[in-house]
Structure formats: structure tokens, C-alpha cells
Amino acid sequence: MKTTVGACPLDCPDACSWLVTVDDDGTAVKLRGNPAHPVTRGALCVKVNRYLEQTAAPDRILHPMRRVGRKGEGRFERIGWDEALDEIAGRLGDIMHEYDGQAIWPFHGTGSLGYVQGMEGFAGRRFFNVLGASVHEPTICSPAGSAGLKYTLGTSGGMDPEDFARSKLILLWGTNPLTSGHHFWKSVQDARLDGAYVVAIDPVRTRTAQQADEHLAPMPGTDAALALGLLHVIVRMGAHDQAYIDAHTLGWEEFRARIEEFPPDLVAKITGLPEERIVALGERIARTRPTAIRATQGLQRHAGGGMALRTLACLPGVTGDWALPGGGLCYSTSGHFKLNLPKLVRIDLLPHPVRSLTMTRLGEGLLEVDDPPVKALFVIAANPVGSNPAQNKVRRGLSREDLFTVVLEHFPTDTTDYADIVLPATMQTEHLDVIAGYGHLYLVWNEPAAAPPGECLSTSETFRRLARRMGLTEPSLYASDEELVRDLLDSPHPWLEGVTVERLREEGFVRLNVDRPFLPFAEGFPTSSGRLEFYSRRATRLGLDPLPAFTPHADSGEGLVLISAAPHHFLNTTFGNNPELRRRAGGPVIVLHPDDAAARGIADGVAVRVHNARGAFEATAEVSDRVRPGVAATTKGRWAKFTGGTTVNATIDERDSDMGHGAVFHDNRVEVDLA
């Protein structure tokens, strides 16, 4: 028996360090959280606990395959690697000759956040750069919030989540860590032991909201208005930190005038919250230091998502919490990892400037983009039929007979059914990678623990072989995985000093070289002014409001606002085929408030059809006050082939949020009828 240190690659802020036990035959027989990692603390989630079971699942793809049926049928024949590579190389060569390299779209998803094998490092990007392929813009997760934060802070990075243990008031704003990133809850528990008060702000009474001291349920997409209303109470009380504002911020007088536009009575009408609840929370914030806000990606998936995070980041600027250990805001820690991504990705290999194609507008990209049209699609660690907006439109695009689609996958997903060639990919216990958590400050090493089954190849090796088959001579295309990591770590930033391949391999994880507690803006903000910018000249230049504001829903009108949040038993669509997790999750459910259910003649437990002009899906009604009136709630992550042919994504618009081309999963009105 031997034990190997690895890292969970999935789309979760926790980026756990794990230990894999391998028997004398080389088979991975046990997986557990690494007790030495300060965030993982020896525990994995209910999903990842079944990861080894998933690697050995009977439906795993083990050999290259070629389509023999119609697109969407999922009928394939087994072929060899040589045949697969020959066909791919030939088709790409023909497309480049007739059109241009930009007719090729490398579509990366969040099935792996690895820097070598996954989306963080755009695995295979060097290969696609040499071909002059279009650049993939990964917009499905967090771009609106990241863009909004940069207008205020100059970075999307904020607090160290471990420092929430020092907070006296914690606002869990649009986040459900007990389902999505449960290790953060340990910091909340530590703070509670020291007297902290916890408030959940969420349209749904989630697992996390049930455990909070207080729950406020605003209408979805009204978070910026609520933040401005709370600030109105704070400023009216004279509880703003004028000394901090004078020393560290820009545009206070203009912002103060904006705050005056949002008194609690108006905010109550916008958010649907009782005015007295808004006032009470504002007063609690005013008298409690330090206050910390945890806001994650679900909060910004609507028309005003960028503005919402921009506004939330101003709150600790008004109260002075950014200067206090345990104060501030945490959205994502990704902005603190100053890795050498340019050296890893090598955009300089492009023969000429190329266009960008937006991930969350895949249907548009396949059906409407021209000059050149998309003629080849490489799907890497992604399942866009299950994860993208406008599910029906995406299917129409993938059904094009003139679109050559290659899918690197582990399982026969809804997207794999549309592939021309399917290539078997390794899973995390079978290849080398490096992971950076977006919910902590550690780089985590993943050493391969077991040999790949069948003919599975890592994504990096697949593109090395394909480059060789196409006769490409650029030396960097053939860099080993370890060489790729060395390029990534070749950074002059002091936070990465001494972080080497050798140290990561020996220790398993390394914290960035930052203080404890970590005050990210103790030396100023990385804005053009060096201050927190209530007033942003950069926003003005780009045609945006220079001040934080409230942006209403774009999908307005009749019907219920549908929230499609993260499920407890799947991670996006990963594990959506696992029999035990599917059993635990049950079928699709939509939660309706009793008033909304009664108005539609819907009883608890009946079958319903959820629909709008874009599409429909079927679910079972749960009548409960876990949702506020006017809101319906379901979860994402199910595979369409297991749920009647469509999922919630059939109802979601392929439309951008206000900033960063972010998706609008929660800016979605539907009607619900008896099935």
C-alpha cells in the first residue's frame, strides 16, 4: 500500500487536498481528505467521497470512438488512437485551408479547474494558438462579479476566507456553503464560538440559511438596492468611518448622494423585504466591527450581477472594515494567485490577432457567427448541453452536420451524444496537475496515483500527440506536464517566492506568502488611484454608471422568477450519472410558495411543467415557504437524458449580464402549470 497526495479539480472554492491509497496492484482503493490541509481538515464532500467509484464506473469511456448514427443519438463505434488522430488532423487541416484557424473553437468547461489539464490553464491552448484558433472566453461562472469588483477594488480578490473566524458579524450574501464549499462553514463555526452573529441573505431558505441566526429573503437580483439601503441606515446613524473614507477612498461625496437615493422604505418596495428588517440589519452592521461579507457566484448571475458585487464591495469601505482583520468581503481568491499564466498559455504563438467567442453564447456562436463560421468544436471538460443557457438552441447548433465536433470526456454525457469523435480522458487520480482554490490561498499539488484505465490519455498528452500528427514544429507544444507547471510558477511576485515544483510535490500544498491575518489592501488598492473607488472614471470611459447603482432584472413581466441553484449531490453536471447520487437527489423538483401554488391550482407532490417562450422542463412541485412569494426554486446539474429530454437550462436566455459577458441563469421568468 502507498498513499499519494492529490487535489480535487472540480468547480468548488474549496479545492481540497486529498490522499489516495493505492494497493500493491496499483489500484486506488481509498480516498479521504488531507487532515494536514488547513481548509480541507480531513473531510471531503458528499459528492467527491464517491470519486473513486466514479473512476471505475461501468459507463466510463475507455477508448476513442467515431459517430455512426445521427448527431444526438449517441451511437458510436470503437476506433484506435491512430485512426482518431488521423481523422482529427485531416479535418482540422481542411478547415484551416478552406476557412481560417478561427473557424476552430476550443470550448473549455469547469469539469476540471487544473492548470495543466483543465480550464484555469486552458489545456491545449498552445496547440490552438499555433493553429490560430478562436479564443474561448469562459463566461459561465464568475465574470460579472469579478468585473464589478475590479471597478471598486481594482481586483476580484478580497478577504482570506480563513479570516472569517475573526469576524463578529458575517453576512452570507447569496451563498450556500453547506452545499457549495462546505469547508468555509468551519470558519463560520469558529467565529460563532467567539460570539459572531450570522445573517443569510438569499431568496431561498437553503441549508445554510436554516443554520444562520437570521435569514432575509429579497427578490432575486435586488442585492445592490439592499446594500444601498443598508448603507443609508449606516450613514444616517453617522456610523460611517470618515477617517478611513478620507484616507483610502475616492468619490465619497458623490457616492453619499447616491446612497441618499435609497432610503429603507424605497428599498423595501424594491426587495420585497419589510422596512423594519432592513433598518435592523443596517443598525447591526453600524455597531458591529469587524463585519465580513461572503458572496459567491450565484449572486451575480443576473442582468445587474456586476453592479451588485461592485456595490457590496463598497460597504466595508464605508464602515472601514477593509482595514480590520476579519472584515471586508470575499468573492473569490483567484485574483491573489499571481501565476505566470501568459508563459503557460503562450498567446504569443498566435500567427495573428484572433476573435474571442463567448462560452455562454454557444448557440449563437454555432448558428449565427460568420466570417468565418465555426466549423470545428473541441469540447474539453465541459457538458454544454447540460450546463449552458438556451439548451434547445445549443442542441440545434451541435446538430449541424457541417460542424466537426471532438469531445474529450469521461462519460457519455448529453454533449458527447453530438460528437463526431470522442476521446477518452484521464481523471484526476490518473494525471499530474496543480489546482489553485478560489476559496482559499493555497496551491495544491496533484500527483497521479493510479495508471489510466483502457486507452485514456491526459488532455495534455492528447494535444502533444495531435500536434505531432499535424507535423507542428513549435517546441513548446511538446513540453511535459512538469515543464508546464514550471512555466506557470515562473513568477516574480513575492507571494509566490519559493513556491516550486519540488516543494509542492514534497509538501502537497503551499500557502501564498501572505500574512496571517491577511489584509489585502493594507498597502492600498490596485486601482489607478490607489484607493477604493466609489466613483470610477474607468467605468465612465466604458459607458457605465461611474457610481454603484441598482440594475433591475432584464427578464421582467409576468410569471415567477426562477432560481436554479447548485444541487447538493451533483457538482454542475459532474456526478449526474452516478446511480447512488442520482438516487439521493431524486427527480427534478420545483419549490413554490403556498400562495403561488394555490393561485395555479398546484398541490404538493404533483407533476408540473415549467416553461417560457424559450423552452420547458418537467418537475415535481414542492409547496413550501422555503421560497418567498414570486420566486420558484430548482437546482441545476441533471442530465437531460435522465429527466425527460430537457432540464432547467431550456428556459434560460442566452444573454449577457451588465459586465464581463456573464450569464443570467437567475434572471429568468417562467410559468408553472400542471403537467
XYZ file of C-alpha atoms in Angstrom:
675
model
C 0.000 0.000 0.000
C 1.098 3.552 -0.686
C -0.515 6.939 -0.202
C -0.389 9.718 -2.800
C -1.285 13.373 -2.262
C -3.706 14.868 -4.762
C -6.197 17.669 -5.263
C -9.857 17.848 -6.174
C -10.174 19.501 -9.625
C -13.878 20.313 -9.521
C -15.595 23.690 -9.706
C -15.738 24.437 -5.994
C -13.994 27.138 -3.952
C -12.549 24.585 -1.526
C -10.019 22.934 -3.911
C -9.477 20.144 -1.402
C -6.225 18.353 -0.828
C -6.868 14.615 -0.757
C -4.995 11.409 -0.019
C -5.312 8.389 -2.312
C -4.409 4.935 -1.004
C -3.219 2.546 -3.722
C -2.839 -1.199 -3.195
C 0.089 -3.323 -4.345
C -1.643 -3.951 -7.688
C -1.731 -0.219 -8.424
C -5.473 0.146 -7.814
C -6.754 3.191 -5.944
C -8.787 1.738 -3.077
C -9.359 4.640 -0.665
C -9.827 8.395 -0.915
C -10.002 10.810 2.009
C -9.488 14.475 2.733
C -5.994 15.521 3.738
C -6.056 16.236 7.504
C -2.918 18.372 7.187
C -4.569 20.901 4.862
C -5.882 23.823 6.968
C -9.087 24.141 4.925
C -9.791 20.536 3.920
C -9.164 19.351 7.521
C -9.572 15.689 6.564
C -13.081 15.964 5.095
C -14.431 15.724 1.555
C -17.971 16.479 0.391
C -20.801 14.016 -0.213
C -20.066 14.196 -3.945
C -16.303 13.768 -4.017
C -16.453 10.962 -1.453
C -17.629 8.856 -4.408
C -14.832 9.940 -6.765
C -13.003 6.590 -6.834
C -16.306 4.867 -7.506
C -16.737 7.251 -10.429
C -13.314 6.464 -11.910
C -14.276 2.765 -12.073
C -17.873 3.283 -13.243
C -19.101 0.827 -15.898
C -20.165 3.634 -18.263
C -16.721 5.229 -18.334
C -15.364 5.935 -21.819
C -12.147 3.922 -22.226
C -11.394 4.050 -25.973
C -11.601 6.543 -28.855
C -14.916 6.382 -30.714
C -16.391 7.611 -34.006
C -20.029 8.551 -34.547
C -22.083 6.107 -36.623
C -25.610 7.451 -36.009
C -27.218 10.858 -36.347
C -25.945 13.662 -34.155
C -27.663 13.458 -30.809
C -28.319 9.715 -30.954
C -25.130 8.783 -29.092
C -24.270 5.852 -31.373
C -20.532 5.207 -31.832
C -18.026 2.615 -32.952
C -14.691 1.966 -31.288
C -11.590 3.072 -33.196
C -7.890 3.276 -32.357
C -5.928 6.345 -31.354
C -4.056 6.424 -34.676
C -7.294 6.469 -36.612
C -8.796 9.133 -34.354
C -5.750 11.397 -34.580
C -5.526 10.962 -38.359
C -9.161 11.962 -38.798
C -8.890 14.964 -36.476
C -5.656 16.181 -38.064
C -7.102 15.805 -41.547
C -10.345 17.613 -40.753
C -8.551 20.484 -38.996
C -6.153 20.859 -41.904
C -9.040 21.038 -44.364
C -10.907 23.607 -42.237
C -7.832 25.813 -41.879
C -7.200 25.637 -45.638
C -10.769 26.483 -46.654
C -11.605 28.983 -43.894
C -9.087 30.033 -41.264
C -7.855 28.817 -37.906
C -10.516 30.994 -36.295
C -13.129 28.532 -37.555
C -11.888 26.277 -34.719
C -13.363 26.822 -31.226
C -11.631 25.172 -28.223
C -14.511 25.055 -25.736
C -13.226 24.622 -22.172
C -15.545 23.918 -19.249
C -15.269 23.751 -15.484
C -15.188 19.948 -15.280
C -11.562 20.484 -14.290
C -10.018 23.666 -12.901
C -6.500 22.328 -13.306
C -3.746 24.470 -14.749
C -2.322 21.550 -16.744
C -5.408 19.500 -17.619
C -8.278 21.956 -17.153
C -9.755 25.383 -17.734
C -7.561 27.510 -15.473
C -4.634 26.823 -17.781
C -6.775 26.428 -20.920
C -5.361 22.940 -21.511
C -4.207 22.581 -25.120
C -4.187 26.351 -25.663
C -0.636 26.372 -27.038
C -1.744 23.920 -29.735
C -4.771 26.011 -30.653
C -2.690 29.205 -30.671
C -0.326 27.755 -33.263
C -3.372 26.931 -35.408
C -4.701 30.490 -34.994
C -7.929 29.211 -33.395
C -10.513 31.498 -31.815
C -10.005 32.343 -28.144
C -12.534 30.838 -25.742
C -13.964 33.363 -23.278
C -15.007 31.391 -20.147
C -18.063 33.325 -19.010
C -20.231 30.700 -17.338
C -19.084 31.116 -13.754
C -17.957 34.405 -12.237
C -17.048 37.133 -14.784
C -19.777 39.685 -13.970
C -18.907 39.765 -10.282
C -15.179 39.830 -10.990
C -15.588 42.758 -13.382
C -17.752 44.649 -10.906
C -15.304 44.192 -8.063
C -12.456 45.498 -10.194
C -14.238 48.842 -10.636
C -14.332 49.254 -6.852
C -11.220 47.412 -5.625
C -9.028 47.024 -8.694
C -9.102 43.245 -8.221
C -11.630 40.466 -7.712
C -9.543 39.186 -4.801
C -10.620 40.024 -1.280
C -10.505 38.518 2.190
C -8.888 35.227 3.097
C -11.883 33.001 3.931
C -9.981 31.616 6.914
C -10.122 35.115 8.445
C -13.909 34.918 8.785
C -13.116 33.123 12.045
C -12.202 36.610 13.365
C -15.489 38.256 12.313
C -18.192 39.422 14.707
C -20.905 39.762 12.061
C -20.987 37.542 8.971
C -23.270 38.265 6.025
C -23.664 35.164 3.856
C -24.932 37.002 0.817
C -26.317 34.809 -1.965
C -24.164 31.867 -0.953
C -24.965 28.383 0.344
C -21.666 26.937 1.586
C -23.238 23.915 3.262
C -23.944 22.700 -0.275
C -21.289 24.520 -2.326
C -17.980 24.640 -0.485
C -18.821 23.347 2.974
C -15.305 23.784 4.380
C -15.937 27.525 4.682
C -18.579 26.725 7.298
C -15.808 25.716 9.680
C -14.597 29.318 9.734
C -18.178 30.412 10.412
C -18.401 27.961 13.294
C -15.101 29.206 14.708
C -16.424 32.777 14.592
C -19.664 31.743 16.283
C -17.759 30.190 19.139
C -16.323 33.659 19.671
C -19.747 35.318 19.598
C -20.308 36.113 15.924
C -23.807 36.680 14.543
C -24.600 35.121 11.139
C -27.097 36.506 8.628
C -28.059 34.686 5.425
C -29.357 36.856 2.580
C -30.932 34.577 -0.019
C -34.309 34.353 -1.819
C -34.403 30.684 -0.748
C -34.178 29.244 2.762
C -31.238 26.997 1.946
C -29.403 24.532 4.183
C -27.131 27.412 5.127
C -29.975 29.866 5.773
C -31.589 27.338 8.105
C -28.411 27.337 10.208
C -27.997 31.121 10.295
C -29.094 33.346 13.162
C -31.200 35.392 10.758
C -32.470 34.985 7.186
C -33.537 37.759 4.819
C -35.172 36.745 1.531
C -35.038 39.599 -1.006
C -36.338 39.266 -4.533
C -33.597 37.863 -6.797
C -31.413 40.490 -8.413
C -32.167 43.252 -5.895
C -28.991 42.852 -3.840
C -27.436 46.165 -4.915
C -30.547 48.019 -3.795
C -30.440 46.224 -0.438
C -26.767 47.136 0.029
C -27.515 50.791 -0.719
C -30.445 50.721 1.721
C -28.235 49.290 4.472
C -25.652 51.994 3.765
C -28.413 54.609 4.022
C -29.134 53.434 7.566
C -25.424 53.367 8.475
C -24.747 56.872 7.153
C -27.934 58.254 8.726
C -26.657 56.968 12.065
C -23.293 58.635 11.494
C -21.620 55.231 11.749
C -19.538 55.564 8.589
C -15.764 55.636 9.194
C -14.904 59.108 7.956
C -11.210 58.756 8.747
C -10.934 55.598 6.646
C -13.013 57.144 3.871
C -10.789 60.237 3.732
C -7.554 58.238 3.731
C -8.400 55.325 1.465
C -11.327 56.037 -0.861
C -12.224 58.139 -3.885
C -15.557 59.788 -4.690
C -17.216 59.705 -1.292
C -19.390 62.817 -1.676
C -20.787 61.584 -4.988
C -21.427 58.138 -3.541
C -23.021 59.595 -0.429
C -25.502 61.381 -2.672
C -26.283 58.079 -4.399
C -26.865 56.396 -1.028
C -29.395 59.128 -0.195
C -31.460 57.940 -3.185
C -32.127 54.581 -1.466
C -33.988 55.116 1.832
C -35.253 51.955 3.543
C -38.891 52.485 2.519
C -37.964 52.541 -1.181
C -35.589 49.589 -0.760
C -38.379 47.642 0.943
C -40.527 48.081 -2.175
C -37.688 47.004 -4.494
C -36.545 43.985 -2.481
C -39.859 42.840 -1.047
C -38.360 42.889 2.461
C -40.069 44.541 5.448
C -38.632 48.000 6.042
C -38.000 47.246 9.715
C -35.816 44.238 8.791
C -33.670 46.429 6.538
C -33.292 49.060 9.245
C -32.474 46.477 11.907
C -29.730 44.869 9.813
C -28.300 48.276 8.893
C -28.139 49.179 12.566
C -26.488 45.854 13.405
C -23.798 46.449 10.773
C -23.321 50.005 12.024
C -22.474 48.879 15.540
C -20.543 45.652 14.792
C -16.847 45.531 13.901
C -15.496 43.611 12.152
C -18.220 42.728 9.671
C -17.441 40.341 6.810
C -19.414 39.544 3.651
C -19.188 36.198 1.866
C -20.718 36.424 -1.613
C -20.277 33.780 -4.299
C -21.106 33.246 -7.952
C -24.870 32.686 -7.809
C -25.364 36.263 -6.631
C -24.138 37.763 -9.925
C -25.970 35.618 -12.474
C -28.500 38.263 -13.469
C -28.726 41.457 -15.503
C -27.139 43.583 -12.759
C -24.698 40.998 -11.418
C -21.574 43.074 -11.913
C -23.095 46.134 -10.304
C -24.271 44.031 -7.362
C -20.728 42.935 -6.438
C -19.347 46.384 -7.144
C -21.827 47.826 -4.646
C -21.288 45.155 -1.992
C -17.540 45.846 -2.029
C -18.242 49.466 -1.129
C -19.957 48.569 2.136
C -16.739 47.684 4.043
C -15.193 50.798 2.509
C -17.830 52.938 4.212
C -17.577 51.135 7.569
C -13.766 50.834 7.467
C -13.910 47.043 7.700
C -11.333 46.619 4.922
C -8.732 47.778 7.480
C -9.706 45.188 10.099
C -8.733 41.523 10.463
C -11.980 39.631 9.927
C -13.547 42.500 7.983
C -14.228 43.060 4.302
C -15.633 40.875 1.542
C -14.658 37.604 -0.091
C -15.971 36.656 -3.526
C -13.052 34.704 -4.977
C -9.405 34.442 -4.010
C -8.328 33.748 -7.609
C -7.090 37.306 -8.054
C -4.375 36.729 -5.453
C -2.633 33.913 -7.364
C -0.096 35.887 -9.407
C 0.942 32.902 -11.507
C 2.649 33.234 -14.879
C -0.382 32.353 -16.959
C 0.985 34.103 -20.087
C 4.043 31.843 -20.083
C 1.825 28.781 -19.686
C -0.760 29.731 -22.314
C 1.581 31.393 -24.861
C -0.753 33.773 -26.664
C 2.382 34.947 -28.476
C 2.173 31.774 -30.581
C -0.868 33.143 -32.411
C 0.088 33.935 -36.031
C -2.227 36.978 -35.981
C -4.898 38.535 -33.742
C -7.988 36.356 -33.437
C -11.560 36.787 -32.267
C -12.970 35.711 -28.912
C -16.056 33.517 -28.677
C -18.233 33.704 -25.578
C -18.798 30.450 -23.710
C -22.341 31.209 -22.608
C -23.398 32.163 -26.136
C -22.550 28.812 -27.690
C -25.859 28.532 -29.540
C -25.319 31.931 -31.114
C -21.709 31.044 -31.913
C -22.677 27.856 -33.736
C -25.760 29.177 -35.541
C -25.115 32.868 -36.182
C -21.394 33.687 -36.116
C -19.885 34.065 -39.570
C -16.658 35.203 -41.284
C -15.622 32.543 -40.628
C -18.350 30.296 -39.264
C -17.409 27.850 -36.520
C -16.532 24.632 -38.343
C -14.734 22.678 -35.604
C -15.569 22.489 -31.901
C -13.313 20.877 -29.294
C -15.209 20.286 -26.049
C -12.799 19.884 -23.134
C -14.028 19.112 -19.583
C -17.421 20.545 -20.482
C -21.020 19.437 -20.983
C -22.666 22.466 -22.612
C -25.936 20.671 -23.415
C -26.341 20.275 -19.652
C -24.687 23.465 -18.421
C -25.209 26.229 -20.990
C -28.139 28.621 -21.312
C -30.544 28.176 -24.223
C -30.352 24.386 -24.190
C -32.532 23.919 -27.259
C -30.529 26.441 -29.267
C -27.276 24.757 -28.244
C -28.646 21.431 -29.444
C -29.583 22.936 -32.808
C -26.045 24.236 -33.166
C -24.459 20.928 -32.212
C -26.732 19.120 -34.680
C -25.127 20.808 -37.699
C -23.751 18.124 -39.999
C -21.044 20.501 -41.238
C -19.726 21.042 -37.673
C -16.840 18.747 -36.760
C -17.090 18.135 -33.017
C -14.448 16.435 -30.876
C -15.264 15.747 -27.221
C -12.676 14.775 -24.592
C -14.704 13.046 -21.899
C -15.036 10.502 -19.114
C -18.690 9.545 -19.651
C -21.406 9.547 -22.348
C -22.927 12.924 -21.459
C -25.707 14.747 -23.271
C -22.993 16.646 -25.181
C -20.979 13.555 -26.093
C -24.039 12.302 -27.992
C -23.415 15.064 -30.568
C -19.700 14.341 -31.104
C -18.081 13.126 -34.304
C -15.049 11.845 -32.403
C -14.931 11.041 -28.679
C -11.540 10.823 -26.964
C -11.167 9.079 -23.572
C -9.705 11.428 -20.959
C -7.969 10.615 -17.711
C -9.481 11.557 -14.373
C -7.747 13.393 -11.547
C -6.228 10.358 -9.825
C -4.539 9.395 -13.128
C -2.625 12.521 -14.214
C -0.475 15.367 -12.896
C -1.958 18.778 -12.192
C -1.872 21.871 -9.987
C -5.001 23.469 -8.509
C -5.487 26.935 -7.003
C -8.503 27.264 -4.759
C -10.798 30.220 -5.312
C -11.944 29.851 -1.700
C -8.520 29.793 -0.028
C -4.910 30.868 -0.537
C -3.198 27.518 -1.212
C -1.731 25.996 -4.349
C -2.460 22.277 -4.250
C -0.401 19.583 -5.975
C -1.944 16.563 -7.669
C 0.371 13.596 -8.182
C -1.015 10.764 -10.341
C -1.877 7.847 -8.071
C -3.004 5.126 -10.477
C -2.492 4.163 -14.099
C -5.217 5.280 -16.532
C -7.707 2.552 -17.478
C -8.154 1.379 -21.065
C -6.697 3.828 -23.564
C -7.406 7.004 -21.594
C -4.922 9.835 -22.110
C -4.466 13.082 -20.236
C -5.618 16.215 -22.027
C -2.052 17.483 -22.206
C -0.798 14.240 -23.786
C -3.707 14.218 -26.236
C -2.639 17.592 -27.607
C 1.032 16.622 -27.693
C 0.093 13.646 -29.879
C -2.223 15.692 -32.054
C 0.469 18.337 -32.595
C 2.873 15.612 -33.672
C 0.277 14.106 -36.018
C -0.212 17.513 -37.659
C 3.530 17.968 -38.087
C 3.732 21.089 -35.920
C 7.303 22.070 -35.101
C 6.845 24.623 -32.278
C 8.976 23.118 -29.444
C 6.749 24.327 -26.594
C 3.886 22.133 -27.846
C 5.798 19.121 -26.584
C 6.565 20.368 -23.071
C 5.992 17.754 -20.381
C 3.406 18.291 -17.672
C 6.117 19.123 -15.176
C 7.626 21.674 -17.570
C 4.205 23.276 -17.930
C 3.976 23.649 -14.154
C 7.447 25.193 -14.017
C 6.358 27.774 -16.589
C 3.274 28.528 -14.511
C 5.298 29.021 -11.324
C 7.894 31.235 -13.018
C 6.521 34.396 -11.444
C 8.419 37.324 -9.912
C 5.607 38.132 -7.492
C 6.722 37.945 -3.841
C 3.623 35.968 -2.874
C 4.993 33.075 -4.976
C 8.628 33.291 -3.949
C 9.917 29.834 -3.039
C 6.896 28.008 -4.463
C 8.478 25.354 -6.684
C 7.553 22.040 -8.253
C 9.816 20.273 -5.775
C 8.251 21.950 -2.765
C 4.685 21.358 -3.970
C 5.414 17.697 -4.676
C 7.014 17.206 -1.265
C 4.504 19.163 0.842
C 1.311 18.589 -1.192
C 0.129 22.207 -0.855
C 1.711 25.606 -0.231
C 0.091 28.783 1.072
C 0.840 32.013 -0.732
C 3.413 34.178 1.019
C 0.905 36.478 2.703
C 0.473 37.459 6.321
C -1.944 35.979 8.841
C -4.353 37.661 9.143
C -4.327 38.784 5.533
C -5.276 42.418 4.903
C -5.206 42.537 1.093
C -5.389 46.327 0.849
C -3.188 47.355 3.752
C -0.782 48.977 1.276
C -3.521 50.466 -0.900
C -5.860 49.260 -3.618
C -4.698 48.130 -7.085
C -6.821 50.808 -8.789
C -5.442 53.669 -10.871
C -5.882 55.984 -7.870
C -4.537 53.513 -5.320
C -7.809 53.937 -3.410
C -11.123 52.133 -3.143
C -13.122 53.840 -5.872
C -16.700 54.689 -5.003
C -16.530 56.796 -8.181
C -14.912 55.034 -11.133
C -13.561 57.086 -14.023
C -12.805 53.835 -15.834
C -16.489 52.894 -15.683
C -17.368 56.280 -17.164
C -14.971 55.755 -20.064
C -16.675 52.433 -20.801
C -20.148 53.962 -20.789
C -21.163 52.639 -17.369
C -22.516 54.484 -14.346
C -19.478 55.869 -12.503
C -21.216 55.139 -9.186
C -22.597 51.931 -7.697
C -26.271 51.563 -8.517
C -29.148 49.113 -8.736
C -29.808 47.404 -12.092
C -33.253 45.758 -12.336
C -33.936 42.386 -13.914
C -33.959 42.389 -17.703
C -36.425 39.476 -17.896
C -39.284 41.410 -16.372
C -43.003 40.944 -16.660
C -45.322 38.098 -15.751
C -44.520 34.805 -14.093
C -42.231 33.634 -11.323
C -38.533 34.407 -11.036
C -36.786 31.034 -11.249
C -33.625 30.371 -9.244
C -31.650 27.322 -10.435
C -29.023 26.914 -7.737
C -26.282 24.378 -7.154
C -27.510 20.916 -6.121
C -26.285 19.095 -3.049
C -25.455 15.800 -4.777
C -24.016 16.928 -8.140
C -21.338 19.466 -8.991
C -22.603 21.247 -12.090
C -23.297 18.131 -14.210
C -20.398 16.120 -12.774
C -21.740 13.034 -10.942
C -25.051 13.457 -12.794
C -24.724 9.838 -13.955
C -23.738 8.372 -10.579
C -26.539 5.940 -9.604
C -26.300 6.458 -5.851
C -26.089 10.253 -6.039
C -28.975 10.301 -8.516
C -30.989 8.182 -6.062
C -30.231 10.545 -3.196
C -31.021 13.623 -5.286
C -34.314 12.263 -6.587
C -36.007 13.698 -9.647
C -36.279 17.371 -10.619
C -38.229 19.435 -8.079
C -39.522 22.991 -8.254
C -40.299 24.723 -4.967
C -43.295 27.086 -4.977
C -44.575 29.343 -2.218
C -48.048 28.268 -0.994
C -49.619 31.494 -2.341
C -48.140 30.964 -5.823
C -49.070 27.284 -5.837
C -52.657 27.989 -4.788
C -53.064 30.629 -7.490
C -52.149 27.959 -10.057
C -54.112 25.087 -8.555
C -50.915 23.187 -7.781
C -50.669 20.833 -4.799
C -47.573 19.454 -3.153
C -46.128 16.413 -4.954
C -47.904 16.811 -8.299
C -46.179 16.757 -11.684
C -45.796 20.189 -13.289
C -44.490 21.735 -16.474
C -42.183 24.738 -16.068
C -41.991 26.837 -19.211
C -41.477 30.110 -21.019
C -41.008 31.093 -24.662
C -37.513 29.574 -24.712
C -38.351 26.070 -23.560
C -39.753 23.840 -20.843
C -38.915 21.057 -18.417
C -40.907 18.762 -16.145
C -40.600 18.557 -12.376
C -42.427 17.649 -9.187
C -43.918 20.524 -7.219
C -42.853 21.095 -3.622
C -45.131 23.616 -1.937
C -43.172 25.303 0.817
C -42.397 28.661 2.377
C -38.696 27.899 1.795
C -39.132 30.328 -1.105
C -40.641 33.782 -0.882
C -43.742 34.684 -2.930
C -42.951 35.435 -6.554
C -39.948 33.103 -6.611
C -39.601 29.482 -7.704
C -36.535 27.395 -6.964
C -34.956 24.360 -8.544
C -31.429 23.006 -8.942
C -29.104 22.605 -11.906
C -26.848 19.678 -12.795
C -29.171 16.944 -14.023
C -28.601 15.216 -17.349
C -31.367 15.721 -19.883
C -31.231 12.076 -20.976
C -32.311 11.055 -17.459
C -35.028 13.696 -16.982
C -37.370 13.567 -19.956
C -35.098 15.192 -22.526
C -34.730 18.722 -21.149
C -33.555 20.468 -17.997
C -33.986 23.886 -16.421
C -31.431 25.296 -18.882
C -34.015 25.017 -21.660
C -35.802 28.015 -20.090
C -32.729 30.252 -19.636
C -31.884 33.066 -22.033
C -28.600 33.278 -23.918
C -27.978 36.867 -22.841
C -25.153 38.781 -21.154
C -25.209 40.407 -17.743
C -24.138 44.028 -17.303
C -20.408 43.312 -17.052
C -17.921 40.681 -18.194
C -20.362 38.867 -20.529
C -21.609 36.926 -17.513
C -24.547 34.538 -17.728
C -28.068 35.313 -16.472
C -29.221 31.976 -15.058
C -31.213 33.704 -12.299
C -32.690 36.449 -14.474
C -35.362 34.082 -15.708
C -39.154 34.279 -15.521
C -41.255 31.165 -16.000
C -44.795 29.948 -15.640
C -45.722 26.687 -13.912
C -48.711 24.556 -14.910
C -49.996 21.116 -14.079
C -48.352 18.573 -16.364
